[in-house]
Tab-separated table of C-alpha atoms in Angstrom:
chain	number	residue	atom	x	y	z
A	3	UNK	CA	131.242	114.351	64.921
A	4	UNK	CA	129.027	113.050	67.731
A	5	UNK	CA	125.984	114.758	66.195
A	6	UNK	CA	126.774	113.245	62.791
A	7	UNK	CA	127.035	109.779	64.307
A	8	UNK	CA	123.767	110.167	66.182
A	9	UNK	CA	121.953	111.310	63.035
A	10	UNK	CA	123.428	108.397	61.092
A	11	UNK	CA	122.170	105.999	63.738
A	12	UNK	CA	118.682	107.522	63.600
A	13	UNK	CA	118.653	107.225	59.808
A	14	UNK	CA	119.706	103.580	59.984
A	15	UNK	CA	116.998	102.754	62.532
A	16	UNK	CA	114.367	104.507	60.410
A	17	UNK	CA	115.433	102.480	57.395
A	18	UNK	CA	115.194	99.205	59.297
A	19	UNK	CA	111.682	99.940	60.515
A	20	UNK	CA	110.413	101.363	57.226
A	21	UNK	CA	109.795	97.956	55.634
A	22	UNK	CA	107.227	96.800	58.198
A	23	UNK	CA	103.978	98.228	59.587
A	24	UNK	CA	104.576	100.106	62.807
A	25	UNK	CA	101.436	98.589	64.341
A	26	UNK	CA	102.894	95.098	64.730
A	27	UNK	CA	106.623	95.496	65.175
A	28	UNK	CA	108.269	93.318	67.824
A	29	UNK	CA	111.524	92.881	65.914
A	30	UNK	CA	113.638	94.955	63.540
A	31	UNK	CA	112.955	92.220	60.998
A	32	UNK	CA	110.369	89.518	61.647
A	33	UNK	CA	110.502	85.970	60.343
A	34	UNK	CA	108.587	85.326	57.111
A	35	UNK	CA	105.893	82.761	57.989
A	36	UNK	CA	104.076	82.938	54.648
A	37	UNK	CA	103.249	79.719	52.808
A	38	UNK	CA	101.289	78.200	49.957
A	39	UNK	CA	97.497	78.052	49.830
A	40	UNK	CA	95.771	75.015	51.297
A	41	UNK	CA	92.580	73.025	50.713
A	42	UNK	CA	91.987	71.800	54.257
A	43	UNK	CA	92.958	68.210	53.450
A	44	UNK	CA	96.554	68.776	54.614
A	45	UNK	CA	97.127	66.839	57.894
A	46	UNK	CA	99.177	69.665	59.426
A	47	UNK	CA	96.361	72.185	59.028
A	48	UNK	CA	94.254	70.836	61.880
A	49	UNK	CA	92.309	67.814	63.018
A	50	UNK	CA	91.827	65.403	60.108
A	51	UNK	CA	88.368	65.154	58.555
A	52	UNK	CA	88.464	61.810	56.699
A	53	UNK	CA	85.904	61.503	53.918
A	54	UNK	CA	85.032	65.215	54.046
A	55	UNK	CA	83.704	66.941	50.951
A	56	UNK	CA	85.414	70.077	49.576
A	57	UNK	CA	82.688	72.179	51.214
A	58	UNK	CA	83.289	70.485	54.568
A	59	UNK	CA	87.057	70.952	54.265
A	60	UNK	CA	86.527	74.636	53.516
A	61	UNK	CA	84.233	74.945	56.523
A	62	UNK	CA	86.924	73.308	58.652
A	63	UNK	CA	89.473	75.879	57.503
A	64	UNK	CA	87.113	78.730	58.316
A	65	UNK	CA	86.540	77.356	61.785
A	66	UNK	CA	90.273	76.871	62.338
A	67	UNK	CA	90.873	80.489	61.385
A	68	UNK	CA	88.068	81.648	63.663
A	69	UNK	CA	89.606	79.657	66.519
A	70	UNK	CA	93.049	81.145	65.860
A	71	UNK	CA	91.746	84.712	65.864
A	72	UNK	CA	89.725	84.000	68.999
A	73	UNK	CA	92.834	82.728	70.791
A	74	UNK	CA	94.739	85.780	69.534
A	75	UNK	CA	92.057	88.095	70.930
A	76	UNK	CA	92.558	86.494	74.347
A	77	UNK	CA	96.306	85.980	74.240
A	78	UNK	CA	97.627	89.036	72.390
A	79	UNK	CA	95.902	91.926	74.123
A	80	UNK	CA	99.189	92.679	75.902
A	81	UNK	CA	99.940	94.622	72.697
A	82	UNK	CA	96.803	96.695	71.981
A	83	UNK	CA	98.297	98.102	68.759
A	84	UNK	CA	97.796	94.657	67.196
A	85	UNK	CA	94.004	95.184	67.383
A	86	UNK	CA	93.416	91.440	67.757
A	87	UNK	CA	90.310	91.994	69.893
A	88	UNK	CA	88.852	94.593	67.511
A	89	UNK	CA	89.622	92.423	64.473
A	90	UNK	CA	87.974	89.385	66.020
A	91	UNK	CA	84.834	91.258	67.055
A	92	UNK	CA	84.590	92.845	63.598
A	93	UNK	CA	84.825	89.397	62.002
A	94	UNK	CA	81.964	88.112	64.156
A	95	UNK	CA	79.786	91.006	63.027
A	96	UNK	CA	80.714	91.209	59.341
A	97	UNK	CA	80.987	87.493	58.579
A	98	UNK	CA	78.373	86.057	60.933
A	99	UNK	CA	76.430	84.314	58.128
A	100	UNK	CA	79.476	82.460	56.763
A	101	UNK	CA	80.662	81.554	60.252
A	102	UNK	CA	77.267	80.043	61.082
A	103	UNK	CA	77.170	78.186	57.775
A	104	UNK	CA	80.637	76.772	58.433
A	105	UNK	CA	79.643	75.657	61.915
A	106	UNK	CA	76.515	73.926	60.598
A	107	UNK	CA	78.526	72.227	57.849
A	108	UNK	CA	81.116	70.864	60.276
A	109	UNK	CA	78.424	69.696	62.675
A	110	UNK	CA	76.667	67.906	59.828
A	111	UNK	CA	79.952	66.232	58.840
A	112	UNK	CA	80.406	64.680	62.280
A	113	UNK	CA	76.767	63.563	62.405
A	114	UNK	CA	77.148	62.000	58.942
A	115	UNK	CA	80.373	60.150	59.689
A	116	UNK	CA	79.547	58.965	63.235
A	117	UNK	CA	77.629	55.824	64.095
A	118	UNK	CA	75.099	57.701	66.196
A	119	UNK	CA	73.992	61.285	66.632
A	120	UNK	CA	75.391	61.291	70.177
A	121	UNK	CA	78.752	60.034	68.927
A	122	UNK	CA	78.715	62.736	66.282
A	123	UNK	CA	78.126	65.412	68.897
A	124	UNK	CA	80.978	64.041	71.004
A	125	UNK	CA	83.307	64.071	68.003
A	126	UNK	CA	82.243	67.624	67.163
A	127	UNK	CA	82.936	68.797	70.730
A	128	UNK	CA	86.368	67.131	70.615
A	129	UNK	CA	87.098	68.844	67.300
A	130	UNK	CA	86.282	72.250	68.776
A	131	UNK	CA	88.366	71.749	71.924
A	132	UNK	CA	91.438	70.474	70.088
A	133	UNK	CA	91.192	73.116	67.395
A	134	UNK	CA	91.223	75.960	69.904
A	135	UNK	CA	93.925	74.475	72.119
A	136	UNK	CA	96.194	73.904	69.095
A	137	UNK	CA	96.699	77.672	68.753
A	138	UNK	CA	97.758	78.298	72.351
A	139	UNK	CA	101.460	79.179	72.480
A	140	UNK	CA	104.000	80.743	74.794
A	141	UNK	CA	107.385	80.401	73.093
A	142	UNK	CA	106.024	81.613	69.745
A	143	UNK	CA	103.674	84.239	71.144
A	144	UNK	CA	105.220	87.256	69.395
A	145	UNK	CA	105.227	85.636	65.958
A	146	UNK	CA	101.723	84.218	66.359
A	147	UNK	CA	100.248	87.478	67.622
A	148	UNK	CA	101.888	89.495	64.861
A	149	UNK	CA	100.622	87.054	62.212
A	150	UNK	CA	97.114	86.904	63.674
A	151	UNK	CA	96.980	90.711	63.584
A	152	UNK	CA	97.912	90.732	59.910
A	153	UNK	CA	95.381	88.041	58.983
A	154	UNK	CA	92.720	89.694	61.112
A	155	UNK	CA	93.039	92.782	58.898
A	156	UNK	CA	92.664	90.598	55.806
A	157	UNK	CA	89.503	89.108	57.296
A	158	UNK	CA	87.755	92.379	58.090
A	159	UNK	CA	88.465	93.752	54.608
A	160	UNK	CA	87.326	90.567	52.844
A	161	UNK	CA	83.899	90.792	51.153
A	162	UNK	CA	81.147	88.832	52.850
A	163	UNK	CA	81.017	85.257	51.680
A	164	UNK	CA	84.778	85.107	51.016
A	165	UNK	CA	86.017	84.214	54.471
A	166	UNK	CA	86.912	80.760	53.161
A	167	UNK	CA	89.168	82.319	50.538
A	168	UNK	CA	91.124	84.135	53.252
A	169	UNK	CA	91.443	80.871	55.180
A	170	UNK	CA	92.834	78.954	52.199
A	171	UNK	CA	95.410	81.693	51.568
A	172	UNK	CA	96.593	82.273	55.130
A	173	UNK	CA	95.994	79.150	57.224
A	174	UNK	CA	99.469	77.789	56.493
A	175	UNK	CA	100.954	81.113	57.597
A	176	UNK	CA	98.983	80.958	60.833
A	177	UNK	CA	100.213	77.428	61.501
A	178	UNK	CA	103.788	78.360	60.638
A	179	UNK	CA	103.670	81.217	63.144
A	180	UNK	CA	103.354	78.690	65.978
A	181	UNK	CA	107.039	77.837	65.463
A	182	UNK	CA	109.174	80.198	67.586
A	183	UNK	CA	111.562	82.505	65.739
A	184	UNK	CA	113.237	85.680	66.905
A	185	UNK	CA	115.089	88.633	65.452
A	186	UNK	CA	116.034	88.167	61.772
A	187	UNK	CA	117.876	91.420	61.013
A	188	UNK	CA	120.670	90.768	63.512
A	189	UNK	CA	119.950	87.223	64.700
A	190	UNK	CA	123.251	86.842	66.546
A	191	UNK	CA	123.564	90.328	67.979
A	192	UNK	CA	120.786	89.884	70.513
A	193	UNK	CA	122.046	86.545	71.774
A	194	UNK	CA	125.826	87.076	71.603
A	195	UNK	CA	127.678	86.252	74.787
A	196	UNK	CA	129.373	89.180	76.460
A	197	UNK	CA	132.942	88.554	77.524
A	198	UNK	CA	134.641	90.525	80.274
A	199	UNK	CA	138.362	90.575	80.725
A	200	UNK	CA	138.907	90.881	84.449
A	201	UNK	CA	142.074	90.802	86.534
A	202	UNK	CA	142.733	88.070	89.008
A	203	UNK	CA	141.211	89.090	92.334
A	204	UNK	CA	143.338	86.779	94.455
A	205	UNK	CA	144.962	88.844	97.252
A	206	UNK	CA	148.458	87.784	96.180
A	207	UNK	CA	147.972	89.582	92.843
A	208	UNK	CA	147.688	93.006	94.463
A	209	UNK	CA	150.406	95.198	95.923
A	210	UNK	CA	149.431	98.370	97.791
A	211	UNK	CA	145.964	98.266	96.157
A	212	UNK	CA	147.476	98.036	92.686
A	213	UNK	CA	147.310	94.986	90.434
A	214	UNK	CA	150.682	93.306	89.947
A	215	UNK	CA	150.994	92.261	86.298
A	216	UNK	CA	154.492	90.995	87.009
A	217	UNK	CA	153.228	88.524	89.582
A	218	UNK	CA	149.894	87.440	88.033
A	219	UNK	CA	150.224	88.367	84.355
A	220	UNK	CA	148.369	90.871	82.189
A	221	UNK	CA	144.576	90.911	82.693
A	222	UNK	CA	144.141	91.209	78.915
A	223	UNK	CA	145.656	87.741	78.556
A	224	UNK	CA	143.277	86.170	81.002
A	225	UNK	CA	140.788	83.653	79.721
A	226	UNK	CA	137.366	84.873	78.691
A	227	UNK	CA	134.907	84.704	81.543
């Protein structure tokens, strides 16, 4: 009977893990961070770019995604199976032309919308700093790293020139992953309080090293501790 129970437990565990890639599994069932496609005009997708053209908004999304994967490469290497460093480096090599074009487009936007060239450069530097720092997380690290790994694979398999398409499809998911969530298969099991029913350890409750239920009551009726 013990062998049967052990085999049943192994089968159950295999079934729980079968639905997700083994390369990025922190939980039995991870939270679903997926969301709708974006254009870049959504205020929650990053620093606002008022008056930006569709091309400039797309460039902003690309740069946000690059920043996210860069942060993931630095922050998620505690789990090498996520390949966040390899994915990021592959993106730099395979999509270098589109990344440079996006950078030039964003830079031109800030020059165009600022009063002076120097003010435009300052605004561009602020955009870069805030964009990168917005993806730093501690509480949501597992969810962010797992999501960045998934999107990093989408990036390296995307044809050249279509990095912006990946960003419009997955930027909301990347942003959503910054909200901390934990285990979804058994959300209560891992945080349930353990109760111990202990006897009263007052000396008067013991007679000849034996607990006296007559004097202090049954330990099973004691309050949860």
